[in-house]
Every structure is written in structure tokens, then in C-alpha cells.
Tab-separated table of C-alpha atoms and ligand atoms in Angstrom:
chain	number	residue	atom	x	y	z
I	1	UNK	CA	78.616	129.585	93.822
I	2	UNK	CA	80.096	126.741	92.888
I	3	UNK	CA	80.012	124.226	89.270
I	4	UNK	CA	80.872	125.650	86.102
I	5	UNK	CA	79.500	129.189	86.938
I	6	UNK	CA	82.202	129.248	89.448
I	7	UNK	CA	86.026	129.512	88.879
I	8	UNK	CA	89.322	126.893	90.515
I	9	UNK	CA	89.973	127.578	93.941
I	10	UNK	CA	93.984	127.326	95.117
I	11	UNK	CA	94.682	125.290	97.686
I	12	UNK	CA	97.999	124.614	99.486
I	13	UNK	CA	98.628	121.279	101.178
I	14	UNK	CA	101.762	120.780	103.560
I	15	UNK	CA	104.047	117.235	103.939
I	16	UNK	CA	105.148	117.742	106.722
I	17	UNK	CA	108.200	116.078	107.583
I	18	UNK	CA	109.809	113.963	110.241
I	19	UNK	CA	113.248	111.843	110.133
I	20	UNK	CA	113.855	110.181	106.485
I	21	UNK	CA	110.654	108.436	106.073
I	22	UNK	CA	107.671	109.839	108.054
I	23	UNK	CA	104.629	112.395	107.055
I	24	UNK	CA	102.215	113.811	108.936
I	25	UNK	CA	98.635	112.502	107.611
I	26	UNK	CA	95.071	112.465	109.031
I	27	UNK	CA	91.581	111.012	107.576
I	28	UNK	CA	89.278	113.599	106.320
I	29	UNK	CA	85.890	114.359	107.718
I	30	UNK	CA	85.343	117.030	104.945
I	31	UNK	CA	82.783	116.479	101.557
I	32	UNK	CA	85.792	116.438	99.569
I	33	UNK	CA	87.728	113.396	99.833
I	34	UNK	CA	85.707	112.059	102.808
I	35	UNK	CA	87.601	108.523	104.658
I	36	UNK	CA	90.468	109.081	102.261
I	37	UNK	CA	94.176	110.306	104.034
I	38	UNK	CA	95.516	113.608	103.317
I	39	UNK	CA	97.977	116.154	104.540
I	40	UNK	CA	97.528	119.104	106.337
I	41	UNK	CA	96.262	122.250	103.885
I	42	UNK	CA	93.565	124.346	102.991
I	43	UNK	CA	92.725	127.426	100.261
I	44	UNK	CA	94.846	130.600	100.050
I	45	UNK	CA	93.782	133.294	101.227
I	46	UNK	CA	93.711	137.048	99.679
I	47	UNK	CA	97.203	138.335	99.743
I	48	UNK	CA	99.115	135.336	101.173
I	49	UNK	CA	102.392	133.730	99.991
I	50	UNK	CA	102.328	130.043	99.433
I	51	UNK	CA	104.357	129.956	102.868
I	52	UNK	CA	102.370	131.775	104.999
I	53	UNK	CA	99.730	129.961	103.584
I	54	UNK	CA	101.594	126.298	104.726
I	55	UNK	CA	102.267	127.926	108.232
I	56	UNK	CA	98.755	129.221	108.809
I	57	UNK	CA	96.478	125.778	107.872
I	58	UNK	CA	99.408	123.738	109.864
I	59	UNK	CA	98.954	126.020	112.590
I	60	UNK	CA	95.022	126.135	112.300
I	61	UNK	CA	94.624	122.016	112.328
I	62	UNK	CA	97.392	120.577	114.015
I	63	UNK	CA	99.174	123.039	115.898
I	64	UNK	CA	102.238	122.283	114.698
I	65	UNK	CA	105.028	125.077	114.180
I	66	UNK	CA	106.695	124.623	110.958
I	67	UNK	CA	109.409	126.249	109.389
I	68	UNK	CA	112.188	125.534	105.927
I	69	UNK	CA	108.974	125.380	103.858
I	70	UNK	CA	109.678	124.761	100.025
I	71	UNK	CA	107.816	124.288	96.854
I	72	UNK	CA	107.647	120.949	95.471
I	73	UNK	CA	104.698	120.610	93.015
I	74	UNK	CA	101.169	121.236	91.681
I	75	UNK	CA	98.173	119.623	90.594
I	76	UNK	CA	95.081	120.455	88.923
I	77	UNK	CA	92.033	118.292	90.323
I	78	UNK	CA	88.279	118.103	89.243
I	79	UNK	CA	86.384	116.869	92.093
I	80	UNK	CA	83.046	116.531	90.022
I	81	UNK	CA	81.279	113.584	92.461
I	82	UNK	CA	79.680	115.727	95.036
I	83	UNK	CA	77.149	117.740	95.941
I	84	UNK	CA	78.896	120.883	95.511
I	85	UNK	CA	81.365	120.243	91.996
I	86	UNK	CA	85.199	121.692	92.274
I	87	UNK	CA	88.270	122.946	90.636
I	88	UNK	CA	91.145	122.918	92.850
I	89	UNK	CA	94.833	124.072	91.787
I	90	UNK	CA	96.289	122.035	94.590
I	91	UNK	CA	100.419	123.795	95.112
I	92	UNK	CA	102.434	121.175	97.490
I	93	UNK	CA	104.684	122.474	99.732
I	94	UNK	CA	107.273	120.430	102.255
I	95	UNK	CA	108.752	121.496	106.253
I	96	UNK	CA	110.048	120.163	109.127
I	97	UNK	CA	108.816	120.820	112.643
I	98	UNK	CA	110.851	123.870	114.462
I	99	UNK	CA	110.441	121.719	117.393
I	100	UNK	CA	111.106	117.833	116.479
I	101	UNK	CA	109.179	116.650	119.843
I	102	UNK	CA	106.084	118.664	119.111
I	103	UNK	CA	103.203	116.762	119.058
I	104	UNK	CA	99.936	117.196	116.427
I	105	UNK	CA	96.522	118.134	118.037
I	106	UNK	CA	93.552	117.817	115.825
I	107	UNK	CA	92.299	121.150	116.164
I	108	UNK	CA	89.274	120.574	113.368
I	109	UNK	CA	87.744	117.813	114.332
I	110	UNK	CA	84.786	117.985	112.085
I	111	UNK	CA	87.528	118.030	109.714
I	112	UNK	CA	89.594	115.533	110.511
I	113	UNK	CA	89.422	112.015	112.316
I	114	UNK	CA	93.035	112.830	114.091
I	115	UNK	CA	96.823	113.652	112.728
I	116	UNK	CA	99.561	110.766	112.892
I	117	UNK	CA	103.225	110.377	111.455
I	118	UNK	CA	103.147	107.444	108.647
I	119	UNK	CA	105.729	106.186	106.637
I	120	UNK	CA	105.712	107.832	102.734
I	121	UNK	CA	106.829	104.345	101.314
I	122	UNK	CA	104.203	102.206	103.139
I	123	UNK	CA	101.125	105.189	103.127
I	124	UNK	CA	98.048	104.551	104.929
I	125	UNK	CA	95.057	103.656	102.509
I	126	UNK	CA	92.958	105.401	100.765
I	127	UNK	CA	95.580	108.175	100.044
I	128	UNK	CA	93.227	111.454	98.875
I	129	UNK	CA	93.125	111.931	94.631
I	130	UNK	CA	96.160	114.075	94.486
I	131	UNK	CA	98.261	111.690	96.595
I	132	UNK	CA	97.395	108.720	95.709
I	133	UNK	CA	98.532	109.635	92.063
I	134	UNK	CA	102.043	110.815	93.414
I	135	UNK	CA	102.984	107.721	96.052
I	136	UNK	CA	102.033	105.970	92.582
I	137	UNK	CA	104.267	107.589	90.758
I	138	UNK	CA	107.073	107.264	92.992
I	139	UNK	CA	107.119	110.807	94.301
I	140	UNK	CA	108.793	111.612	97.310
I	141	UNK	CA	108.988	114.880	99.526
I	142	UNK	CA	112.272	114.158	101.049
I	143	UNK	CA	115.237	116.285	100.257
I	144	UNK	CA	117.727	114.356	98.051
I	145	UNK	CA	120.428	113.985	100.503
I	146	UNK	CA	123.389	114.817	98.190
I	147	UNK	CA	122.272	118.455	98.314
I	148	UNK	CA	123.093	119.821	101.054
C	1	8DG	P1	89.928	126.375	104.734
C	1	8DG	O1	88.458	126.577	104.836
C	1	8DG	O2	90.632	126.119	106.037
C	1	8DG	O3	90.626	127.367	103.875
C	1	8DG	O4	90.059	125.062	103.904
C	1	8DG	P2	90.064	123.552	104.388
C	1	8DG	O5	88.717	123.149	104.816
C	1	8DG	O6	91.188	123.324	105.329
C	1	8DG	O7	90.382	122.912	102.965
C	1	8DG	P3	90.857	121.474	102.579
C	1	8DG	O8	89.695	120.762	101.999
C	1	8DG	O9	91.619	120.822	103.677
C	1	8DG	O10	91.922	121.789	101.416
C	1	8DG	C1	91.528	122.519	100.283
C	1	8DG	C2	91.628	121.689	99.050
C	1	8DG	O11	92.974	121.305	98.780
C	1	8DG	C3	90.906	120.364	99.083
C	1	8DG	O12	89.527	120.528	98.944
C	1	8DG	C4	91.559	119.658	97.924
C	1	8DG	C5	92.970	120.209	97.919
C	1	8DG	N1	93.935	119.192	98.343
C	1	8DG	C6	94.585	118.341	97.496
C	1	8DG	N2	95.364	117.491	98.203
C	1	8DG	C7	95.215	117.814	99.511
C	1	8DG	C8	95.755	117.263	100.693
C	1	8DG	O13	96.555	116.328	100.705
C	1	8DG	N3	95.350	117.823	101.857
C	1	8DG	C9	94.482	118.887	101.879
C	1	8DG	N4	94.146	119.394	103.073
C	1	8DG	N5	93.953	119.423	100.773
C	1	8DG	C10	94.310	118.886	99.600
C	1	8DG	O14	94.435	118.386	96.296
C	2	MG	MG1	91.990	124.565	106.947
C	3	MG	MG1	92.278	121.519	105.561
């Protein structure tokens, strides 16, 4: 059920984030995106919040326990080079780790080659579509740190 017969998908995809400079990245096993680095995330699911959608797929492939999740942006992304054609509304959310020493697992390994902390100013390459387009354009997840 997917192609033009079939209608976007949301997805919600998490920086995760540790000390002033680092995010929590892994390669990607999956069709979409396939070699390319992305962040922890997947599709929202019937009744969830954005949040509870960022705790759940952080939860799911890292283990990780996140919490002071916030909105910081969407996309809209036509992945039209695979077998299986999609339309993803991609929302980007940002946390920190309730627990600063706890460490990622790779819980999905089919999905995933294995989670690591990179820095957002010196990303590992290839960043995944969405990504790529916003380390170009200078975006960063941080917090400003005049607002406190
Ligand atoms: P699910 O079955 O667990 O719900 O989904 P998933 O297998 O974890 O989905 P996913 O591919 O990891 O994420 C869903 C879509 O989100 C993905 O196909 C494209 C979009 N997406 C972006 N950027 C990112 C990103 O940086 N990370 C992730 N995981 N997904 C992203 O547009
Ligand atoms: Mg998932
Ligand atoms: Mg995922």
C-alpha cells in the first residue's frame, strides 16, 4: 500500500543530546536511507503525542531513557528511489538523557549498524536526506544558552 495510491506517513526522529556538542547517531540498516547516519525515530503511532512518540522509538532502539523533550522542526521528504516509494512528514524533536552515564544498546540490529555520540559540527558522513540538509544549513539542536 504504498506509491501514490498511498498517503505521507509521520515520523518522529529524536537528537538526542549530550554536553554542548554531541548527538546520538547510528548507520541505518533499513531500505530507506540505507549506509547513511541518522538519529533515533520511527512513525507515530495511533493516538500518541509527539513525546511519547520520542520516548517510545528511543526506548525501542537504544534503550536510552530520555526526558525535557521539545519540538524543534519539520520536514516533508519524498523518498521516491526504492522499491517501495514514500512520503514522510518527518517532526524533529530534541532531549537529554535522565541518566547522563547511560549507555546506548542497539536494540534493532537489522535496523541499525550500532548507536554512538558524534559531534553536530563535525557529523559523521553520509548524514540521512533530512539531516544532511539541516547540518548544511547551519541548524543546530542545542538550546541557545542565553535562555535559560
Ligand atoms: P517503526 O516501524 O519503529 O515505527 O519505524 P522505524 O523502522 O523505526 O522507522 P524509521 O525508518 O527509523 O523512521 C521513520 C521515518 O522517519 C524514516 O523512514 C524517514 C524519517 N526520518 C527522517 N529523518 C530521520 C532520522 O534522522 N532518523 C530516523 N529514524 N528517521 C528519520 O526524515
Ligand atoms: Mg523504530
Ligand atoms: Mg527507527
Amino acid at each position: 500500500n504504498d506509491g501514490m495510491n498511498s498517503r505521507p506517513k509521520v515520523a518522529v526522529a529524536v537528537f538526542v543530546l549530550k554536553g554542548n556538542n554531541k548527538v546520538l547517531l547510528g548507520r541505518r540498516r533499513s531500505s530507506v536511507g540505507r549506509d547513511n547516519f541518522a538519529l533515533p525515530g520511527g512513525h507515530l503511532e495511533f493516538g500518541e503525542s509527539f513525546e511519547e512518540c520520542a520516548v517510545r522509538e528511543v526506548k525501542e532502539e537504544t534503550g536510552l531513557d530520555i526526558d525535557k523533550i521539545e519540538y524543534l522542526t519539520v520536514t516533508n521528504n519524498v523518498y521516491s528511489g526504492v522499491a517501495k516509494p514514500t512520503h514522510i512528514v518527518a517532526i524533529f524533536m530534541r532531549a537529554f538523557l535522565v541518566d547522563q552515564n547511560q549507555m546506548a544498546q542497539n536494540l534493532e540490529p537489522e535496523k541499525c549498524e550500532g548507536w554512538d555520540w558524534y559531534d553536530w559540527k563535525n557529523p559523521p558522513q553520509p548524514l540521512f536526506g533530512p539531516l544532511h540538509t539541516m547540518a548544511e544549513n547551519g541548524f543546530s539542536p542545542f538550546p541557545d544558552p542565553t535562555d535559560c
